[in-house]
Amino acid sequence: KQEVTQIPAALSVPEGENLVLNCSFTDSAIYNLQWFRQDPGKGLTSLLLIQSSQREQTSGRLNASLDKSSGRSTLYIAASQPGDSATYLCAVRPVIQGAQKLVFGQGTRLTINP
Amino acid sequence: EAQVTQNPRYLITVTGKKLTVTCSQNMNHEYMSWYRQDPGLGLRQIYYSMNVEVTDKGDVPEGYKVSRKEKRNFPLILESPSPNQTSLYFCASSFFEGGELFFGEGSRLTVL
């Protein structure tokens, strides 16, 4: 059964720093991996989707990488801002369970201090 | 604006009183799904639908029903709510079952 882990559970950094959030998964057979952000009491906003054949995706200050063989993905945030404070979740679609299944990590709660 | 809309956003009800949480998307997506989010348990899939009249169980379907009579709507029905169904519920949709998933704002349900 696919498991997704995000460490650390919480992270606090000063404004302006570049930072990396980690996501690991146990089964490398995935269709794709998606990163989301969630603000308190709100829905999830899609940030980036990486297909299994891709190594990375970029959107503005965000860059997500995927290393299927090691079961890892990272989300790089450049020049962090207080508005980046949120919980970041990664989710994978395991081949063995079908593309309709999305397995989520528990998230990393990020705080950017002004 | 492309979006997934859920109603109600907040609801307090009592045990046994049937309720429906509506979900509508305006992106012509084929795939729709319901999740619940609970502290310490994360997001868990309740039901999903790959197209009109095609629905299937997720990880935690007990106590819930769904229907997909139209492409844009995917209501979640709690026939006889119980306190253990107190949770934050999310509807989500994508063009196809493996595509980028878009979420609604969530519906916070409290069952007394």
mmCIF file with all atom_site columns, C-alpha atoms in Angstrom:
data_model
loop_
_atom_site.group_PDB
_atom_site.id
_atom_site.type_symbol
_atom_site.label_atom_id
_atom_site.label_alt_id
_atom_site.label_comp_id
_atom_site.label_asym_id
_atom_site.label_entity_id
_atom_site.label_seq_id
_atom_site.pdbx_PDB_ins_code
_atom_site.Cartn_x
_atom_site.Cartn_y
_atom_site.Cartn_z
_atom_site.occupancy
_atom_site.B_iso_or_equiv
_atom_site.pdbx_formal_charge
_atom_site.auth_seq_id
_atom_site.auth_comp_id
_atom_site.auth_asym_id
_atom_site.auth_atom_id
_atom_site.pdbx_PDB_model_num
ATOM 1   C CA . LYS A 1 1   ? 0.000   0.000  0.000   1.00 0.00 ? 1   LYS A CA 1
ATOM 2   C CA . GLN A 1 2   ? 1.348   3.383  -1.021  1.00 0.00 ? 2   GLN A CA 1
ATOM 3   C CA . GLU A 1 3   ? 2.326   5.695  1.831   1.00 0.00 ? 3   GLU A CA 1
ATOM 4   C CA . VAL A 1 4   ? 3.313   9.335  1.537   1.00 0.00 ? 4   VAL A CA 1
ATOM 5   C CA . THR A 1 5   ? 5.410   11.097 4.167   1.00 0.00 ? 5   THR A CA 1
ATOM 6   C CA . GLN A 1 6   ? 6.188   14.762 4.547   1.00 0.00 ? 6   GLN A CA 1
ATOM 7   C CA . ILE A 1 7   ? 8.931   15.844 6.908   1.00 0.00 ? 7   ILE A CA 1
ATOM 8   C CA . PRO A 1 8   ? 9.076   18.143 8.776   1.00 0.00 ? 8   PRO A CA 1
ATOM 9   C CA . ALA A 1 9   ? 5.491   18.551 9.912   1.00 0.00 ? 9   ALA A CA 1
ATOM 10  C CA . ALA A 1 10  ? 6.122   22.246 10.553  1.00 0.00 ? 10  ALA A CA 1
ATOM 11  C CA . LEU A 1 11  ? 8.730   24.723 9.408   1.00 0.00 ? 11  LEU A CA 1
ATOM 12  C CA . SER A 1 12  ? 9.325   28.373 10.325  1.00 0.00 ? 12  SER A CA 1
ATOM 13  C CA . VAL A 1 13  ? 11.747  30.563 8.378   1.00 0.00 ? 13  VAL A CA 1
ATOM 14  C CA . PRO A 1 14  ? 12.438  34.285 7.995   1.00 0.00 ? 14  PRO A CA 1
ATOM 15  C CA . GLU A 1 15  ? 11.126  36.145 4.990   1.00 0.00 ? 15  GLU A CA 1
ATOM 16  C CA . GLY A 1 16  ? 13.353  36.121 1.921   1.00 0.00 ? 16  GLY A CA 1
ATOM 17  C CA . GLU A 1 17  ? 14.878  32.692 2.453   1.00 0.00 ? 17  GLU A CA 1
ATOM 18  C CA . ASN A 1 18  ? 14.850  29.977 -0.157  1.00 0.00 ? 18  ASN A CA 1
ATOM 19  C CA . LEU A 1 19  ? 13.450  26.751 1.216   1.00 0.00 ? 19  LEU A CA 1
ATOM 20  C CA . VAL A 1 20  ? 12.763  23.144 0.326   1.00 0.00 ? 20  VAL A CA 1
ATOM 21  C CA . LEU A 1 21  ? 9.817   20.990 1.363   1.00 0.00 ? 21  LEU A CA 1
ATOM 22  C CA . ASN A 1 22  ? 10.171  17.233 1.167   1.00 0.00 ? 22  ASN A CA 1
ATOM 23  C CA . CYS A 1 23  ? 7.808   14.473 0.140   1.00 0.00 ? 23  CYS A CA 1
ATOM 24  C CA . SER A 1 24  ? 8.624   10.771 0.054   1.00 0.00 ? 24  SER A CA 1
ATOM 25  C CA . PHE A 1 25  ? 6.539   7.829  -1.136  1.00 0.00 ? 25  PHE A CA 1
ATOM 26  C CA . THR A 1 26  ? 7.001   4.099  -0.696  1.00 0.00 ? 26  THR A CA 1
ATOM 27  C CA . ASP A 1 27  ? 6.063   2.747  -4.139  1.00 0.00 ? 27  ASP A CA 1
ATOM 28  C CA . SER A 1 28  ? 7.817   4.283  -7.132  1.00 0.00 ? 28  SER A CA 1
ATOM 29  C CA . ALA A 1 29  ? 5.128   3.099  -9.576  1.00 0.00 ? 29  ALA A CA 1
ATOM 30  C CA . ILE A 1 30  ? 3.073   6.279  -9.836  1.00 0.00 ? 30  ILE A CA 1
ATOM 31  C CA . TYR A 1 31  ? 1.186   8.062  -12.595 1.00 0.00 ? 31  TYR A CA 1
ATOM 32  C CA . ASN A 1 32  ? 1.973   11.511 -11.277 1.00 0.00 ? 32  ASN A CA 1
ATOM 33  C CA . LEU A 1 33  ? 2.528   13.647 -8.186  1.00 0.00 ? 33  LEU A CA 1
ATOM 34  C CA . GLN A 1 34  ? 0.727   16.848 -7.305  1.00 0.00 ? 34  GLN A CA 1
ATOM 35  C CA . TRP A 1 35  ? 1.629   19.613 -4.832  1.00 0.00 ? 35  TRP A CA 1
ATOM 36  C CA . PHE A 1 36  ? -1.085  21.667 -3.128  1.00 0.00 ? 36  PHE A CA 1
ATOM 37  C CA . ARG A 1 37  ? -1.262  24.485 -0.638  1.00 0.00 ? 37  ARG A CA 1
ATOM 38  C CA . GLN A 1 38  ? -4.006  24.798 1.940   1.00 0.00 ? 38  GLN A CA 1
ATOM 39  C CA . ASP A 1 39  ? -4.765  27.944 3.896   1.00 0.00 ? 39  ASP A CA 1
ATOM 40  C CA . PRO A 1 40  ? -6.438  27.516 7.308   1.00 0.00 ? 40  PRO A CA 1
ATOM 41  C CA . GLY A 1 41  ? -10.080 26.489 6.930   1.00 0.00 ? 41  GLY A CA 1
ATOM 42  C CA . LYS A 1 42  ? -9.864  26.688 3.162   1.00 0.00 ? 42  LYS A CA 1
ATOM 43  C CA . GLY A 1 43  ? -9.728  24.329 0.239   1.00 0.00 ? 43  GLY A CA 1
ATOM 44  C CA . LEU A 1 44  ? -6.647  22.979 -1.478  1.00 0.00 ? 44  LEU A CA 1
ATOM 45  C CA . THR A 1 45  ? -5.078  24.985 -4.267  1.00 0.00 ? 45  THR A CA 1
ATOM 46  C CA . SER A 1 46  ? -3.157  23.073 -6.906  1.00 0.00 ? 46  SER A CA 1
ATOM 47  C CA . LEU A 1 47  ? 0.407   24.313 -7.280  1.00 0.00 ? 47  LEU A CA 1
ATOM 48  C CA . LEU A 1 48  ? 2.158   21.872 -9.600  1.00 0.00 ? 48  LEU A CA 1
ATOM 49  C CA . LEU A 1 49  ? 1.505   18.522 -11.244 1.00 0.00 ? 49  LEU A CA 1
ATOM 50  C CA . ILE A 1 50  ? 4.472   16.373 -12.290 1.00 0.00 ? 50  ILE A CA 1
ATOM 51  C CA . GLN A 1 51  ? 3.881   13.410 -14.572 1.00 0.00 ? 51  GLN A CA 1
ATOM 52  C CA . SER A 1 52  ? 5.877   10.239 -13.918 1.00 0.00 ? 52  SER A CA 1
ATOM 53  C CA . SER A 1 53  ? 7.962   10.856 -17.054 1.00 0.00 ? 53  SER A CA 1
ATOM 54  C CA . GLN A 1 54  ? 8.984   14.350 -15.934 1.00 0.00 ? 54  GLN A CA 1
ATOM 55  C CA . ARG A 1 55  ? 11.821  15.385 -13.614 1.00 0.00 ? 55  ARG A CA 1
ATOM 56  C CA . GLU A 1 56  ? 10.562  18.829 -12.652 1.00 0.00 ? 56  GLU A CA 1
ATOM 57  C CA . GLN A 1 57  ? 7.953   21.527 -13.094 1.00 0.00 ? 57  GLN A CA 1
ATOM 58  C CA . THR A 1 58  ? 8.172   25.241 -12.465 1.00 0.00 ? 58  THR A CA 1
ATOM 59  C CA . SER A 1 59  ? 5.611   27.929 -11.746 1.00 0.00 ? 59  SER A CA 1
ATOM 60  C CA . GLY A 1 60  ? 6.843   31.373 -10.770 1.00 0.00 ? 60  GLY A CA 1
ATOM 61  C CA . ARG A 1 61  ? 8.888   31.076 -7.572  1.00 0.00 ? 61  ARG A CA 1
ATOM 62  C CA . LEU A 1 62  ? 7.990   27.405 -7.191  1.00 0.00 ? 62  LEU A CA 1
ATOM 63  C CA . ASN A 1 63  ? 9.932   24.474 -8.559  1.00 0.00 ? 63  ASN A CA 1
ATOM 64  C CA . ALA A 1 64  ? 8.984   20.867 -7.925  1.00 0.00 ? 64  ALA A CA 1
ATOM 65  C CA . SER A 1 65  ? 11.245  17.948 -8.702  1.00 0.00 ? 65  SER A CA 1
ATOM 66  C CA . LEU A 1 66  ? 10.508  14.251 -8.914  1.00 0.00 ? 66  LEU A CA 1
ATOM 67  C CA . ASP A 1 67  ? 12.889  11.329 -8.446  1.00 0.00 ? 67  ASP A CA 1
ATOM 68  C CA . LYS A 1 68  ? 10.736  8.250  -8.879  1.00 0.00 ? 68  LYS A CA 1
ATOM 69  C CA . SER A 1 69  ? 13.510  5.736  -8.341  1.00 0.00 ? 69  SER A CA 1
ATOM 70  C CA . SER A 1 70  ? 14.201  7.057  -4.851  1.00 0.00 ? 70  SER A CA 1
ATOM 71  C CA . GLY A 1 71  ? 10.558  7.817  -4.105  1.00 0.00 ? 71  GLY A CA 1
ATOM 72  C CA . ARG A 1 72  ? 11.127  11.521 -3.485  1.00 0.00 ? 72  ARG A CA 1
ATOM 73  C CA . SER A 1 73  ? 9.824   14.887 -4.522  1.00 0.00 ? 73  SER A CA 1
ATOM 74  C CA . THR A 1 74  ? 10.868  18.327 -3.363  1.00 0.00 ? 74  THR A CA 1
ATOM 75  C CA . LEU A 1 75  ? 9.106   21.663 -3.590  1.00 0.00 ? 75  LEU A CA 1
ATOM 76  C CA . TYR A 1 76  ? 11.524  24.562 -3.776  1.00 0.00 ? 76  TYR A CA 1
ATOM 77  C CA . ILE A 1 77  ? 10.212  28.025 -2.859  1.00 0.00 ? 77  ILE A CA 1
ATOM 78  C CA . ALA A 1 78  ? 12.453  30.922 -3.804  1.00 0.00 ? 78  ALA A CA 1
ATOM 79  C CA . ALA A 1 79  ? 12.548  34.246 -1.970  1.00 0.00 ? 79  ALA A CA 1
ATOM 80  C CA . SER A 1 80  ? 9.826   33.274 0.502   1.00 0.00 ? 80  SER A CA 1
ATOM 81  C CA . GLN A 1 81  ? 7.142   35.813 1.486   1.00 0.00 ? 81  GLN A CA 1
ATOM 82  C CA . PRO A 1 82  ? 4.702   35.975 4.421   1.00 0.00 ? 82  PRO A CA 1
ATOM 83  C CA . GLY A 1 83  ? 1.912   35.169 1.939   1.00 0.00 ? 83  GLY A CA 1
ATOM 84  C CA . ASP A 1 84  ? 3.535   31.776 1.367   1.00 0.00 ? 84  ASP A CA 1
ATOM 85  C CA . SER A 1 85  ? 2.534   30.762 4.899   1.00 0.00 ? 85  SER A CA 1
ATOM 86  C CA . ALA A 1 86  ? 0.211   27.765 4.544   1.00 0.00 ? 86  ALA A CA 1
ATOM 87  C CA . THR A 1 87  ? 0.172   24.001 4.772   1.00 0.00 ? 87  THR A CA 1
ATOM 88  C CA . TYR A 1 88  ? 1.732   22.289 1.773   1.00 0.00 ? 88  TYR A CA 1
ATOM 89  C CA . LEU A 1 89  ? 0.572   18.819 0.798   1.00 0.00 ? 89  LEU A CA 1
ATOM 90  C CA . CYS A 1 90  ? 1.867   16.399 -1.746  1.00 0.00 ? 90  CYS A CA 1
ATOM 91  C CA . ALA A 1 91  ? -0.167  13.577 -3.218  1.00 0.00 ? 91  ALA A CA 1
ATOM 92  C CA . VAL A 1 92  ? 0.667   10.691 -5.557  1.00 0.00 ? 92  VAL A CA 1
ATOM 93  C CA . ARG A 1 93  ? -1.409  8.557  -7.911  1.00 0.00 ? 93  ARG A CA 1
ATOM 94  C CA . PRO A 1 94  ? -0.227  4.951  -7.477  1.00 0.00 ? 94  PRO A CA 1
ATOM 95  C CA . VAL A 1 95  ? -0.347  2.743  -10.574 1.00 0.00 ? 95  VAL A CA 1
ATOM 96  C CA . ILE A 1 96  ? -1.368  -0.324 -8.615  1.00 0.00 ? 96  ILE A CA 1
ATOM 97  C CA . GLN A 1 97  ? -4.442  1.372  -7.153  1.00 0.00 ? 97  GLN A CA 1
ATOM 98  C CA . GLY A 1 98  ? -5.558  3.137  -10.320 1.00 0.00 ? 98  GLY A CA 1
ATOM 99  C CA . ALA A 1 99  ? -5.401  6.729  -11.539 1.00 0.00 ? 99  ALA A CA 1
ATOM 100 C CA . GLN A 1 100 ? -8.577  7.631  -9.671  1.00 0.00 ? 100 GLN A CA 1
ATOM 101 C CA . LYS A 1 101 ? -6.797  7.152  -6.357  1.00 0.00 ? 101 LYS A CA 1
ATOM 102 C CA . LEU A 1 102 ? -4.815  9.991  -4.814  1.00 0.00 ? 102 LEU A CA 1
ATOM 103 C CA . VAL A 1 103 ? -2.748  9.294  -1.704  1.00 0.00 ? 103 VAL A CA 1
ATOM 104 C CA . PHE A 1 104 ? -1.956  12.367 0.381   1.00 0.00 ? 104 PHE A CA 1
ATOM 105 C CA . GLY A 1 105 ? 0.808   13.135 2.799   1.00 0.00 ? 105 GLY A CA 1
ATOM 106 C CA . GLN A 1 106 ? 0.011   14.779 6.129   1.00 0.00 ? 106 GLN A CA 1
ATOM 107 C CA . GLY A 1 107 ? 1.454   18.089 4.990   1.00 0.00 ? 107 GLY A CA 1
ATOM 108 C CA . THR A 1 108 ? 4.110   20.560 6.115   1.00 0.00 ? 108 THR A CA 1
ATOM 109 C CA . ARG A 1 109 ? 2.857   23.663 7.887   1.00 0.00 ? 109 ARG A CA 1
ATOM 110 C CA . LEU A 1 110 ? 5.033   26.534 6.699   1.00 0.00 ? 110 LEU A CA 1
ATOM 111 C CA . THR A 1 111 ? 5.327   29.880 8.500   1.00 0.00 ? 111 THR A CA 1
ATOM 112 C CA . ILE A 1 112 ? 7.242   32.760 6.935   1.00 0.00 ? 112 ILE A CA 1
ATOM 113 C CA . ASN A 1 113 ? 8.183   35.387 9.512   1.00 0.00 ? 113 ASN A CA 1
ATOM 114 C CA . PRO A 1 114 ? 8.363   39.022 8.376   1.00 0.00 ? 114 PRO A CA 1
ATOM 115 C CA . GLU B 2 1   ? -14.145 31.890 -13.335 1.00 0.00 ? 1   GLU B CA 1
ATOM 116 C CA . ALA B 2 2   ? -13.294 28.186 -13.300 1.00 0.00 ? 2   ALA B CA 1
ATOM 117 C CA . GLN B 2 3   ? -14.280 26.748 -9.970  1.00 0.00 ? 3   GLN B CA 1
ATOM 118 C CA . VAL B 2 4   ? -15.697 23.975 -7.851  1.00 0.00 ? 4   VAL B CA 1
ATOM 119 C CA . THR B 2 5   ? -18.565 25.204 -5.687  1.00 0.00 ? 5   THR B CA 1
ATOM 120 C CA . GLN B 2 6   ? -19.803 23.487 -2.547  1.00 0.00 ? 6   GLN B CA 1
ATOM 121 C CA . ASN B 2 7   ? -22.855 24.262 -0.450  1.00 0.00 ? 7   ASN B CA 1
ATOM 122 C CA . PRO B 2 8   ? -23.394 24.695 2.385   1.00 0.00 ? 8   PRO B CA 1
ATOM 123 C CA . ARG B 2 9   ? -19.998 25.872 3.592   1.00 0.00 ? 9   ARG B CA 1
ATOM 124 C CA . TYR B 2 10  ? -20.967 25.382 7.229   1.00 0.00 ? 10  TYR B CA 1
ATOM 125 C CA . LEU B 2 11  ? -23.662 23.179 8.696   1.00 0.00 ? 11  LEU B CA 1
ATOM 126 C CA . ILE B 2 12  ? -24.630 22.038 12.172  1.00 0.00 ? 12  ILE B CA 1
ATOM 127 C CA . THR B 2 13  ? -27.170 19.251 12.304  1.00 0.00 ? 13  THR B CA 1
ATOM 128 C CA . VAL B 2 14  ? -28.416 16.524 14.602  1.00 0.00 ? 14  VAL B CA 1
ATOM 129 C CA . THR B 2 15  ? -27.983 12.772 14.473  1.00 0.00 ? 15  THR B CA 1
ATOM 130 C CA . GLY B 2 16  ? -30.260 11.091 11.984  1.00 0.00 ? 16  GLY B CA 1
ATOM 131 C CA . LYS B 2 17  ? -31.393 14.144 10.038  1.00 0.00 ? 17  LYS B CA 1
ATOM 132 C CA . LYS B 2 18  ? -30.712 13.518 6.349   1.00 0.00 ? 18  LYS B CA 1
ATOM 133 C CA . LEU B 2 19  ? -28.619 16.117 4.602   1.00 0.00 ? 19  LEU B CA 1
ATOM 134 C CA . THR B 2 20  ? -27.084 16.767 1.204   1.00 0.00 ? 20  THR B CA 1
ATOM 135 C CA . VAL B 2 21  ? -23.911 18.659 0.407   1.00 0.00 ? 21  VAL B CA 1
ATOM 136 C CA . THR B 2 22  ? -23.973 19.898 -3.159  1.00 0.00 ? 22  THR B CA 1
ATOM 137 C CA . CYS B 2 23  ? -20.972 20.155 -5.463  1.00 0.00 ? 23  CYS B CA 1
ATOM 138 C CA . SER B 2 24  ? -20.902 21.780 -8.861  1.00 0.00 ? 24  SER B CA 1
ATOM 139 C CA . GLN B 2 25  ? -18.039 22.434 -11.288 1.00 0.00 ? 25  GLN B CA 1
ATOM 140 C CA . ASN B 2 26  ? -18.070 24.672 -14.367 1.00 0.00 ? 26  ASN B CA 1
ATOM 141 C CA . MET B 2 27  ? -14.982 23.238 -16.101 1.00 0.00 ? 27  MET B CA 1
ATOM 142 C CA . ASN B 2 28  ? -16.645 20.368 -17.974 1.00 0.00 ? 28  ASN B CA 1
ATOM 143 C CA . HIS B 2 29  ? -14.608 17.888 -15.938 1.00 0.00 ? 29  HIS B CA 1
ATOM 144 C CA . GLU B 2 30  ? -15.397 14.195 -16.255 1.00 0.00 ? 30  GLU B CA 1
ATOM 145 C CA . TYR B 2 31  ? -13.907 13.115 -12.935 1.00 0.00 ? 31  TYR B CA 1
ATOM 146 C CA . MET B 2 32  ? -15.262 14.215 -9.562  1.00 0.00 ? 32  MET B CA 1
ATOM 147 C CA . SER B 2 33  ? -14.529 13.049 -6.045  1.00 0.00 ? 33  SER B CA 1
ATOM 148 C CA . TRP B 2 34  ? -15.390 13.635 -2.392  1.00 0.00 ? 34  TRP B CA 1
ATOM 149 C CA . TYR B 2 35  ? -12.868 13.718 0.464   1.00 0.00 ? 35  TYR B CA 1
ATOM 150 C CA . ARG B 2 36  ? -13.068 14.234 4.164   1.00 0.00 ? 36  ARG B CA 1
ATOM 151 C CA . GLN B 2 37  ? -10.272 15.799 6.175   1.00 0.00 ? 37  GLN B CA 1
ATOM 152 C CA . ASP B 2 38  ? -9.773  15.010 9.844   1.00 0.00 ? 38  ASP B CA 1
ATOM 153 C CA . PRO B 2 39  ? -6.953  16.001 12.207  1.00 0.00 ? 39  PRO B CA 1
ATOM 154 C CA . GLY B 2 40  ? -4.276  13.329 12.321  1.00 0.00 ? 40  GLY B CA 1
ATOM 155 C CA . LEU B 2 41  ? -5.919  11.306 9.540   1.00 0.00 ? 41  LEU B CA 1
ATOM 156 C CA . GLY B 2 42  ? -5.387  13.658 6.647   1.00 0.00 ? 42  GLY B CA 1
ATOM 157 C CA . LEU B 2 43  ? -7.494  13.556 3.497   1.00 0.00 ? 43  LEU B CA 1
ATOM 158 C CA . ARG B 2 44  ? -9.423  10.394 2.771   1.00 0.00 ? 44  ARG B CA 1
ATOM 159 C CA . GLN B 2 45  ? -11.463 9.659  -0.318  1.00 0.00 ? 45  GLN B CA 1
ATOM 160 C CA . ILE B 2 46  ? -15.162 8.883  0.201   1.00 0.00 ? 46  ILE B CA 1
ATOM 161 C CA . TYR B 2 47  ? -16.517 8.339  -3.318  1.00 0.00 ? 47  TYR B CA 1
ATOM 162 C CA . TYR B 2 48  ? -15.509 9.202  -6.832  1.00 0.00 ? 48  TYR B CA 1
ATOM 163 C CA . SER B 2 49  ? -17.126 9.373  -10.258 1.00 0.00 ? 49  SER B CA 1
ATOM 164 C CA . MET B 2 50  ? -15.392 8.950  -13.586 1.00 0.00 ? 50  MET B CA 1
ATOM 165 C CA . ASN B 2 51  ? -18.378 10.136 -15.612 1.00 0.00 ? 51  ASN B CA 1
ATOM 166 C CA . VAL B 2 52  ? -22.137 10.541 -15.590 1.00 0.00 ? 52  VAL B CA 1
ATOM 167 C CA . GLU B 2 53  ? -23.829 7.549  -13.941 1.00 0.00 ? 53  GLU B CA 1
ATOM 168 C CA . VAL B 2 54  ? -20.430 6.023  -13.046 1.00 0.00 ? 54  VAL B CA 1
ATOM 169 C CA . THR B 2 55  ? -19.559 6.128  -9.349  1.00 0.00 ? 55  THR B CA 1
ATOM 170 C CA . ASP B 2 56  ? -17.405 4.001  -7.074  1.00 0.00 ? 56  ASP B CA 1
ATOM 171 C CA . LYS B 2 57  ? -16.351 3.750  -3.451  1.00 0.00 ? 57  LYS B CA 1
ATOM 172 C CA . GLY B 2 58  ? -13.220 5.315  -2.078  1.00 0.00 ? 58  GLY B CA 1
ATOM 173 C CA . ASP B 2 59  ? -11.537 4.463  1.214   1.00 0.00 ? 59  ASP B CA 1
ATOM 174 C CA . VAL B 2 60  ? -14.276 5.525  3.634   1.00 0.00 ? 60  VAL B CA 1
ATOM 175 C CA . PRO B 2 61  ? -17.700 5.195  1.905   1.00 0.00 ? 61  PRO B CA 1
ATOM 176 C CA . GLU B 2 62  ? -19.717 3.913  4.887   1.00 0.00 ? 62  GLU B CA 1
ATOM 177 C CA . GLY B 2 63  ? -22.613 6.200  5.779   1.00 0.00 ? 63  GLY B CA 1
ATOM 178 C CA . TYR B 2 64  ? -22.477 8.170  2.526   1.00 0.00 ? 64  TYR B CA 1
ATOM 179 C CA . LYS B 2 65  ? -24.196 8.065  -0.839  1.00 0.00 ? 65  LYS B CA 1
ATOM 180 C CA . VAL B 2 66  ? -23.518 9.912  -4.060  1.00 0.00 ? 66  VAL B CA 1
ATOM 181 C CA . SER B 2 67  ? -25.112 10.335 -7.455  1.00 0.00 ? 67  SER B CA 1
ATOM 182 C CA . ARG B 2 68  ? -23.922 11.680 -10.796 1.00 0.00 ? 68  ARG B CA 1
ATOM 183 C CA . LYS B 2 69  ? -26.918 12.453 -12.971 1.00 0.00 ? 69  LYS B CA 1
ATOM 184 C CA . GLU B 2 70  ? -25.311 15.424 -14.671 1.00 0.00 ? 70  GLU B CA 1
ATOM 185 C CA . LYS B 2 71  ? -21.697 16.027 -15.552 1.00 0.00 ? 71  LYS B CA 1
ATOM 186 C CA . ARG B 2 72  ? -21.365 19.210 -13.519 1.00 0.00 ? 72  ARG B CA 1
ATOM 187 C CA . ASN B 2 73  ? -22.991 18.035 -10.251 1.00 0.00 ? 73  ASN B CA 1
ATOM 188 C CA . PHE B 2 74  ? -21.896 15.451 -7.714  1.00 0.00 ? 74  PHE B CA 1
ATOM 189 C CA . PRO B 2 75  ? -23.894 15.698 -4.459  1.00 0.00 ? 75  PRO B CA 1
ATOM 190 C CA . LEU B 2 76  ? -22.866 13.917 -1.266  1.00 0.00 ? 76  LEU B CA 1
ATOM 191 C CA . ILE B 2 77  ? -25.766 12.503 0.735   1.00 0.00 ? 77  ILE B CA 1
ATOM 192 C CA . LEU B 2 78  ? -25.721 11.575 4.408   1.00 0.00 ? 78  LEU B CA 1
ATOM 193 C CA . GLU B 2 79  ? -28.898 9.554  4.915   1.00 0.00 ? 79  GLU B CA 1
ATOM 194 C CA . SER B 2 80  ? -28.588 9.314  8.699   1.00 0.00 ? 80  SER B CA 1
ATOM 195 C CA . PRO B 2 81  ? -25.678 11.416 9.934   1.00 0.00 ? 81  PRO B CA 1
ATOM 196 C CA . SER B 2 82  ? -23.798 10.388 13.062  1.00 0.00 ? 82  SER B CA 1
ATOM 197 C CA . PRO B 2 83  ? -21.302 12.344 15.199  1.00 0.00 ? 83  PRO B CA 1
ATOM 198 C CA . ASN B 2 84  ? -18.353 10.459 13.664  1.00 0.00 ? 84  ASN B CA 1
ATOM 199 C CA . GLN B 2 85  ? -19.209 12.150 10.371  1.00 0.00 ? 85  GLN B CA 1
ATOM 200 C CA . THR B 2 86  ? -18.315 15.520 11.841  1.00 0.00 ? 86  THR B CA 1
ATOM 201 C CA . SER B 2 87  ? -15.570 16.632 9.507   1.00 0.00 ? 87  SER B CA 1
ATOM 202 C CA . LEU B 2 88  ? -14.376 19.017 6.806   1.00 0.00 ? 88  LEU B CA 1
ATOM 203 C CA . TYR B 2 89  ? -15.568 17.812 3.416   1.00 0.00 ? 89  TYR B CA 1
ATOM 204 C CA . PHE B 2 90  ? -14.047 18.630 0.054   1.00 0.00 ? 90  PHE B CA 1
ATOM 205 C CA . CYS B 2 91  ? -15.301 18.085 -3.446  1.00 0.00 ? 91  CYS B CA 1
ATOM 206 C CA . ALA B 2 92  ? -12.737 17.937 -6.244  1.00 0.00 ? 92  ALA B CA 1
ATOM 207 C CA . SER B 2 93  ? -12.746 17.541 -10.009 1.00 0.00 ? 93  SER B CA 1
ATOM 208 C CA . SER B 2 94  ? -10.383 17.002 -12.949 1.00 0.00 ? 94  SER B CA 1
ATOM 209 C CA . PHE B 2 95  ? -10.652 16.552 -16.708 1.00 0.00 ? 95  PHE B CA 1
ATOM 210 C CA . PHE B 2 96  ? -10.000 12.839 -16.350 1.00 0.00 ? 96  PHE B CA 1
ATOM 211 C CA . GLU B 2 97  ? -9.218  10.489 -13.474 1.00 0.00 ? 97  GLU B CA 1
ATOM 212 C CA . GLY B 2 98  ? -5.459  11.085 -13.583 1.00 0.00 ? 98  GLY B CA 1
ATOM 213 C CA . GLY B 2 99  ? -5.494  14.796 -14.273 1.00 0.00 ? 99  GLY B CA 1
ATOM 214 C CA . GLU B 2 100 ? -4.748  17.851 -12.167 1.00 0.00 ? 100 GLU B CA 1
ATOM 215 C CA . LEU B 2 101 ? -7.239  17.933 -9.334  1.00 0.00 ? 101 LEU B CA 1
ATOM 216 C CA . PHE B 2 102 ? -9.105  21.116 -8.397  1.00 0.00 ? 102 PHE B CA 1
ATOM 217 C CA . PHE B 2 103 ? -10.783 21.451 -5.010  1.00 0.00 ? 103 PHE B CA 1
ATOM 218 C CA . GLY B 2 104 ? -13.767 23.302 -3.684  1.00 0.00 ? 104 GLY B CA 1
ATOM 219 C CA . GLU B 2 105 ? -13.572 25.564 -0.620  1.00 0.00 ? 105 GLU B CA 1
ATOM 220 C CA . GLY B 2 106 ? -14.815 22.879 1.732   1.00 0.00 ? 106 GLY B CA 1
ATOM 221 C CA . SER B 2 107 ? -17.929 22.241 3.822   1.00 0.00 ? 107 SER B CA 1
ATOM 222 C CA . ARG B 2 108 ? -17.528 22.057 7.576   1.00 0.00 ? 108 ARG B CA 1
ATOM 223 C CA . LEU B 2 109 ? -20.139 19.694 8.989   1.00 0.00 ? 109 LEU B CA 1
ATOM 224 C CA . THR B 2 110 ? -20.914 19.212 12.668  1.00 0.00 ? 110 THR B CA 1
ATOM 225 C CA . VAL B 2 111 ? -23.268 16.420 13.730  1.00 0.00 ? 111 VAL B CA 1
ATOM 226 C CA . LEU B 2 112 ? -24.551 16.698 17.304  1.00 0.00 ? 112 LEU B CA 1
#
